[in-house]
Tab-separated table of C-alpha atoms in Angstrom:
chain	number	residue	atom	x	y	z
A	1	ALA	CA	-82.044	-58.579	43.522
A	2	SER	CA	-83.585	-55.550	45.218
A	3	SER	CA	-86.743	-57.617	45.794
A	4	VAL	CA	-84.693	-60.331	47.497
A	5	LEU	CA	-83.012	-57.792	49.775
A	6	GLY	CA	-86.328	-56.163	50.628
A	7	LEU	CA	-88.111	-59.454	51.292
A	8	VAL	CA	-85.362	-60.646	53.647
A	9	SER	CA	-85.421	-57.352	55.531
A	10	MET	CA	-89.218	-57.424	55.831
A	11	GLY	CA	-89.341	-61.114	56.734
A	12	THR	CA	-86.777	-60.802	59.518
A	13	SER	CA	-88.682	-57.860	60.990
A	14	LEU	CA	-91.873	-59.931	61.099
A	15	LEU	CA	-89.969	-62.870	62.557
A	16	ILE	CA	-88.533	-60.956	65.503
A	17	LEU	CA	-91.910	-59.290	66.101
A	18	TRP	CA	-93.620	-62.687	66.246
A	19	ALA	CA	-90.950	-64.109	68.573
A	20	ALA	CA	-91.198	-61.144	70.940
A	21	LEU	CA	-95.009	-61.120	71.066
A	22	ASP	CA	-95.069	-64.904	71.526
A	23	SER	CA	-92.514	-64.800	74.360
A	24	PRO	CA	-95.062	-65.042	77.264
A	25	ASN	CA	-96.425	-68.361	75.905
A	26	CYS	CA	-95.099	-71.722	77.060
A	27	GLY	CA	-92.572	-73.207	74.684
A	28	SER	CA	-91.907	-69.865	72.979
A	29	LEU	CA	-88.624	-69.238	71.187
A	30	PHE	CA	-87.484	-66.743	73.808
A	31	GLN	CA	-88.175	-69.224	76.619
A	32	ASP	CA	-86.281	-71.974	74.802
A	33	TRP	CA	-83.269	-69.650	74.570
A	34	GLY	CA	-83.565	-68.594	78.211
A	35	LEU	CA	-84.571	-65.016	77.399
A	36	PRO	CA	-87.001	-63.092	79.622
A	37	VAL	CA	-90.322	-61.675	78.481
A	38	PRO	CA	-89.855	-58.066	77.326
A	39	ALA	CA	-92.334	-55.326	78.164
A	40	TYR	CA	-94.632	-54.281	75.325
A	41	GLY	CA	-92.936	-50.898	75.077
A	42	GLN	CA	-89.593	-52.672	74.744
A	43	ILE	CA	-90.964	-54.816	71.904
A	44	VAL	CA	-91.902	-51.644	70.032
A	45	THR	CA	-88.426	-50.215	70.607
A	46	MET	CA	-86.886	-53.553	69.651
A	47	ILE	CA	-88.592	-53.392	66.241
A	48	TYR	CA	-87.441	-49.792	65.809
A	49	LEU	CA	-83.843	-50.762	66.499
A	50	LYS	CA	-84.024	-53.844	64.278
A	51	VAL	CA	-85.415	-51.890	61.318
A	52	SER	CA	-82.865	-49.118	61.806
A	53	LEU	CA	-79.959	-51.564	61.885
A	54	SER	CA	-81.012	-54.014	59.188
A	55	ASP	CA	-82.131	-51.375	56.679
A	56	PHE	CA	-78.810	-49.560	56.910
A	57	LEU	CA	-76.864	-52.812	56.716
A	58	THR	CA	-78.854	-53.607	53.556
A	59	LEU	CA	-77.028	-50.712	51.887
A	60	PHE	CA	-73.765	-52.654	52.209
A	61	ALA	CA	-75.346	-55.637	50.443
A	62	ALA	CA	-77.119	-53.585	47.778
A	63	ARG	CA	-74.035	-51.621	46.720
A	64	THR	CA	-72.178	-54.678	45.369
A	65	SER	CA	-73.380	-56.960	42.596
A	66	PRO	CA	-73.122	-59.745	41.696
A	67	GLY	CA	-70.466	-60.365	44.371
A	68	GLY	CA	-70.680	-60.295	48.141
A	69	PHE	CA	-70.627	-57.153	50.257
A	70	TRP	CA	-66.865	-57.557	50.757
A	71	SER	CA	-66.092	-57.473	47.012
A	72	HIS	CA	-65.824	-53.664	46.962
A	73	ARG	CA	-64.576	-51.583	49.850
A	74	PRO	CA	-67.155	-49.000	50.967
A	75	GLY	CA	-66.260	-45.341	50.808
A	76	VAL	CA	-65.284	-43.299	53.827
A	77	VAL	CA	-68.481	-41.240	53.644
A	78	LEU	CA	-70.652	-44.362	53.788
A	79	LEU	CA	-68.679	-45.791	56.708
A	80	VAL	CA	-68.917	-42.554	58.688
A	81	ALA	CA	-72.637	-42.282	57.933
A	82	ALA	CA	-73.130	-45.888	59.064
A	83	LEU	CA	-71.269	-45.347	62.342
A	84	VAL	CA	-73.218	-42.180	63.112
A	85	ALA	CA	-76.644	-43.507	62.112
A	86	LEU	CA	-76.288	-46.914	63.744
A	87	GLY	CA	-74.755	-45.390	66.859
A	88	ILE	CA	-77.594	-42.899	67.299
A	89	SER	CA	-80.213	-45.593	66.641
A	90	THR	CA	-78.645	-47.860	69.247
A	91	ILE	CA	-78.463	-45.097	71.868
A	92	LEU	CA	-82.090	-44.145	71.262
A	93	GLY	CA	-83.145	-47.796	71.389
A	94	CYS	CA	-81.354	-48.297	74.697
A	95	LEU	CA	-82.289	-45.125	76.556
A	96	TRP	CA	-85.659	-43.974	75.211
A	97	PRO	CA	-87.773	-43.100	78.274
A	98	HIS	CA	-90.872	-45.017	79.185
A	99	GLY	CA	-94.003	-43.367	77.804
A	100	THR	CA	-96.333	-43.288	74.796
A	101	ILE	CA	-96.026	-41.949	71.244
A	102	ASP	CA	-99.286	-41.536	69.362
A	103	GLY	CA	-100.943	-43.774	71.935
A	104	VAL	CA	-98.338	-46.554	71.552
A	105	GLN	CA	-96.255	-47.602	74.549
A	106	VAL	CA	-92.497	-47.185	74.128
A	107	GLN	CA	-89.656	-48.026	76.458
A	108	GLY	CA	-85.894	-48.159	76.009
A	109	LEU	CA	-84.351	-51.627	75.939
A	110	ASN	CA	-82.162	-50.717	78.919
A	111	VAL	CA	-84.862	-48.781	80.777
A	112	TYR	CA	-86.231	-50.777	83.709
A	113	ILE	CA	-89.507	-49.860	85.365
A	114	PRO	CA	-89.822	-51.508	88.817
A	115	ASP	CA	-93.032	-53.153	90.005
A	116	VAL	CA	-94.523	-53.808	86.559
A	117	GLY	CA	-93.945	-57.571	86.472
A	118	TYR	CA	-90.940	-57.649	84.104
A	119	GLN	CA	-87.425	-58.512	85.186
A	120	GLU	CA	-84.506	-56.224	84.520
A	121	TYR	CA	-82.490	-57.317	81.491
A	122	ASN	CA	-79.818	-55.221	79.787
A	123	LEU	CA	-78.754	-57.424	76.866
A	124	TRP	CA	-81.654	-56.775	74.484
A	125	PRO	CA	-79.650	-54.322	72.301
A	126	LEU	CA	-76.844	-56.890	71.982
A	127	TRP	CA	-79.276	-59.609	70.908
A	128	VAL	CA	-80.855	-57.314	68.309
A	129	TRP	CA	-77.411	-56.484	66.913
A	130	ILE	CA	-76.450	-60.172	66.727
A	131	TYR	CA	-79.787	-61.000	65.069
A	132	CYS	CA	-79.341	-58.261	62.439
A	133	ILE	CA	-75.740	-59.219	61.658
A	134	ILE	CA	-76.604	-62.909	61.221
A	135	PHE	CA	-79.431	-62.172	58.835
A	136	PHE	CA	-77.322	-59.574	57.027
A	137	PHE	CA	-74.937	-62.393	56.027
A	138	ALA	CA	-77.924	-64.525	55.002
A	139	GLN	CA	-79.383	-61.616	53.018
A	140	ASP	CA	-76.130	-61.039	51.161
A	141	LEU	CA	-75.751	-64.760	50.421
A	142	LEU	CA	-79.263	-64.902	48.951
A	143	LYS	CA	-78.431	-61.863	46.808
A	144	VAL	CA	-75.330	-63.576	45.418
A	145	ILE	CA	-77.299	-66.772	44.695
A	146	PHE	CA	-80.072	-64.795	42.976
A	147	TYR	CA	-77.546	-62.958	40.798
A	148	TRP	CA	-75.895	-66.255	39.898
A	149	ILE	CA	-79.239	-67.675	38.759
A	150	MET	CA	-80.100	-64.538	36.773
A	151	LEU	CA	-76.741	-64.479	35.002
A	152	LYS	CA	-76.606	-68.228	34.352
A	153	PHE	CA	-80.053	-68.376	32.746
A	154	ASP	CA	-79.968	-64.791	31.402
A	155	ILE	CA	-83.186	-63.886	33.233
A	156	PHE	CA	-84.348	-60.373	32.257
A	157	GLU	CA	-81.354	-60.427	29.832
A	158	ALA	CA	-79.130	-59.814	32.852
A	159	ARG	CA	-76.074	-61.437	31.280
A	160	THR	CA	-76.359	-59.871	27.830
A	161	GLY	CA	-77.190	-56.503	29.342
A	162	ALA	CA	-74.122	-56.721	31.576
A	163	LEU	CA	-71.884	-57.608	28.635
A	164	VAL	CA	-72.860	-54.382	26.889
A	165	ASN	CA	-71.278	-52.446	29.738
A	166	VAL	CA	-68.062	-54.458	29.928
A	167	ARG	CA	-65.318	-52.125	31.044
A	168	GLY	CA	-63.188	-51.081	28.065
A	169	TYR	CA	-65.930	-51.252	25.436
A	170	THR	CA	-66.337	-47.781	24.005
A	171	SER	CA	-68.460	-48.507	20.919
A	172	PRO	CA	-70.927	-51.138	19.647
A	173	GLY	CA	-68.275	-52.282	17.166
A	174	GLN	CA	-66.232	-53.913	19.942
A	175	SER	CA	-68.888	-56.455	20.878
A	176	GLU	CA	-71.583	-58.338	18.969
A	177	VAL	CA	-73.782	-58.244	22.067
A	178	ALA	CA	-73.235	-54.509	22.411
A	179	ALA	CA	-74.142	-53.986	18.755
A	180	LYS	CA	-77.318	-56.036	19.135
A	181	GLN	CA	-78.425	-54.290	22.321
A	182	THR	CA	-77.603	-50.831	20.977
A	183	GLY	CA	-79.506	-51.650	17.793
A	184	ALA	CA	-82.555	-52.631	19.833
A	185	VAL	CA	-82.428	-49.301	21.666
A	186	GLU	CA	-82.035	-47.317	18.433
A	187	THR	CA	-84.911	-49.240	16.830
A	188	LYS	CA	-87.224	-48.347	19.712
A	189	LEU	CA	-86.095	-44.730	19.542
A	190	LEU	CA	-86.830	-44.544	15.812
A	191	GLY	CA	-90.273	-46.028	16.420
A	192	ARG	CA	-90.967	-43.371	19.040
A	193	ARG	CA	-89.823	-40.581	16.727
A	194	LEU	CA	-92.067	-41.904	13.950
A	195	ASP	CA	-95.003	-42.090	16.349
A	196	ASN	CA	-94.439	-38.447	17.300
A	197	ALA	CA	-94.316	-37.333	13.673
A	198	VAL	CA	-97.435	-39.259	12.620
A	199	SER	CA	-99.434	-38.105	15.647
A	200	GLY	CA	-98.204	-34.553	15.043
A	201	ILE	CA	-99.576	-34.536	11.510
A	202	THR	CA	-102.817	-36.188	12.628
A	203	SER	CA	-103.466	-33.638	15.380
A	204	MET	CA	-102.703	-30.722	13.036
A	205	VAL	CA	-105.098	-32.051	10.409
A	206	LYS	CA	-107.848	-32.487	13.021
A	207	ARG	CA	-107.447	-28.886	14.116
A	208	LYS	CA	-107.836	-27.817	10.479
A	209	GLY	CA	-111.118	-29.622	10.018
A	210	GLY	CA	-109.988	-33.124	9.158
A	211	LYS	CA	-108.990	-32.741	5.482
A	212	ALA	CA	-105.292	-32.596	4.654
A	213	PRO	CA	-103.604	-31.535	1.401
A	214	GLU	CA	-102.472	-34.406	-0.797
A	215	SER	CA	-98.787	-33.723	-0.095
A	216	LEU	CA	-99.285	-33.840	3.677
A	217	ALA	CA	-101.384	-36.998	3.439
A	218	ARG	CA	-98.591	-38.597	1.388
A	219	ALA	CA	-95.995	-37.649	4.027
A	220	SER	CA	-98.179	-39.094	6.779
A	221	ALA	CA	-98.679	-42.352	4.862
A	222	THR	CA	-94.926	-42.700	4.268
A	223	LEU	CA	-94.159	-42.183	7.950
A	224	ALA	CA	-96.891	-44.607	9.021
A	225	LEU	CA	-95.540	-47.262	6.644
A	226	ALA	CA	-92.046	-46.764	8.050
A	227	ARG	CA	-93.467	-47.163	11.575
A	228	THR	CA	-95.002	-50.490	10.550
A	229	SER	CA	-91.649	-51.589	9.137
A	230	VAL	CA	-89.907	-50.734	12.417
A	231	GLY	CA	-92.371	-52.852	14.356
A	232	ALA	CA	-91.653	-55.847	12.110
A	233	LEU	CA	-87.846	-55.725	12.496
A	234	GLU	CA	-86.306	-58.856	14.028
A	235	ARG	CA	-82.761	-57.438	14.077
A	236	PRO	CA	-81.189	-53.992	13.683
A	237	SER	CA	-81.349	-53.000	10.012
A	238	PRO	CA	-82.086	-49.912	7.880
A	239	VAL	CA	-85.768	-49.045	7.646
A	240	PRO	CA	-87.441	-48.376	4.263
A	241	GLY	CA	-89.104	-44.983	3.974
A	242	VAL	CA	-86.748	-43.072	6.260
A	243	ASP	CA	-83.567	-43.017	4.206
A	244	ASP	CA	-82.170	-39.612	3.275
A	245	ALA	CA	-84.020	-39.452	-0.064
A	246	ALA	CA	-87.352	-40.386	1.523
A	247	ILE	CA	-86.853	-37.841	4.308
A	248	GLN	CA	-86.201	-35.108	1.749
A	249	ASP	CA	-89.436	-36.052	-0.036
A	250	ILE	CA	-91.314	-35.858	3.258
A	251	LYS	CA	-89.799	-32.466	4.042
A	252	GLN	CA	-90.760	-31.230	0.583
A	253	ALA	CA	-94.301	-32.500	1.090
A	254	VAL	CA	-94.517	-30.578	4.361
A	255	LYS	CA	-93.137	-27.501	2.648
A	256	ASP	CA	-95.771	-27.818	-0.102
A	257	ALA	CA	-98.402	-27.561	2.643
A	258	GLU	CA	-97.008	-24.202	3.719
A	259	GLY	CA	-100.274	-22.372	3.127
A	260	TYR	CA	-102.204	-25.012	5.019
A	261	LEU	CA	-100.047	-25.138	8.161
A	262	ASP	CA	-99.408	-22.351	10.607
A	263	PRO	CA	-95.730	-21.330	10.892
A	264	GLU	CA	-95.526	-22.791	14.414
A	265	ASP	CA	-97.065	-26.092	13.307
A	266	GLN	CA	-94.755	-26.291	10.330
A	267	GLN	CA	-91.682	-25.653	12.503
A	268	ARG	CA	-92.815	-28.264	15.006
A	269	LEU	CA	-93.360	-30.798	12.233
A	270	ASP	CA	-89.964	-30.011	10.702
A	271	ASP	CA	-88.332	-30.642	14.080
A	272	GLN	CA	-90.123	-33.974	14.425
A	273	ILE	CA	-89.034	-35.090	10.960
A	274	ASP	CA	-85.449	-34.029	11.700
A	275	ALA	CA	-85.617	-36.193	14.834
A	276	VAL	CA	-86.807	-39.115	12.679
A	277	GLN	CA	-83.878	-38.603	10.323
A	278	ARG	CA	-81.322	-38.534	13.146
A	279	ALA	CA	-82.766	-41.701	14.697
A	280	ALA	CA	-82.815	-43.449	11.297
A	281	ASN	CA	-79.180	-42.505	10.641
A	282	ASN	CA	-78.140	-43.779	14.080
A	283	LEU	CA	-79.924	-47.085	13.470
A	284	GLU	CA	-78.281	-47.413	10.062
A	285	ARG	CA	-74.805	-46.946	11.556
A	286	VAL	CA	-75.468	-49.474	14.319
A	287	SER	CA	-76.904	-51.908	11.759
A	288	ALA	CA	-73.728	-51.678	9.708
A	289	VAL	CA	-71.672	-52.433	12.813
A	290	ALA	CA	-73.913	-55.375	13.741
A	291	MET	CA	-73.587	-56.843	10.246
A	292	GLY	CA	-69.815	-56.492	10.459
A	293	GLN	CA	-69.768	-58.298	13.799
A	294	LYS	CA	-71.940	-61.072	12.379
A	295	LYS	CA	-69.570	-61.599	9.441
A	296	LYS	CA	-66.653	-61.972	11.824
């Protein structure tokens, strides 16, 4: 949805730039609408004002999903900020003096320079405002349509992900979707914890010359096997090799390597194994909930 909002904002900026630069040509959009040719400095200021207006208006579209911008009333702070920011941008766009900034000509939309071949015209700010408001409605409509498509076809798991956060759900046990999604998160977390533990042992062994005691090698093999099991899971379920009994065996194996490991390394490894145990216990609880939901 953010891509849709950004593309509309960018596209409308390019559109008004093209129309303004094309205005001196016969049959241009400005000529068809009876608008005069703006000075180059005014075109630059016109783009400044358009970007300032449309980008702030985009906030009102981006803050509500999947409904329209009117579905939630904006806060007082946002409204005040909008009035101040848009007001200042409009004043600057109207009254900026004729001159150059970094070698680029600039000129306020209501600043008229006699004898330069351009007629005086004071309605440019109004036209820019109308243009931005029209395309703001179009931008918000496209956002709503895009959300509808995403939710209908569950693109990027938008619908199932939204169901997890349904207001009133406080635990995975209240929703099968919530249990499934939470289980997926816990499975990934356990895999990460196992990766940390295995890589921790591997790096410690390398620092010691590459040969590990039998007990430490056994602990590493058990953790690596559990990591393989996690990668093969199709649904949240307990993982062999990281149950409480297996964790105690791993901790004992690390303790047996006490003379081989430095105290700091041993403490770090203990912490990593404790993290594995916590993640495994969390996954086991979520798996039990998911199984209960499935039976229902």
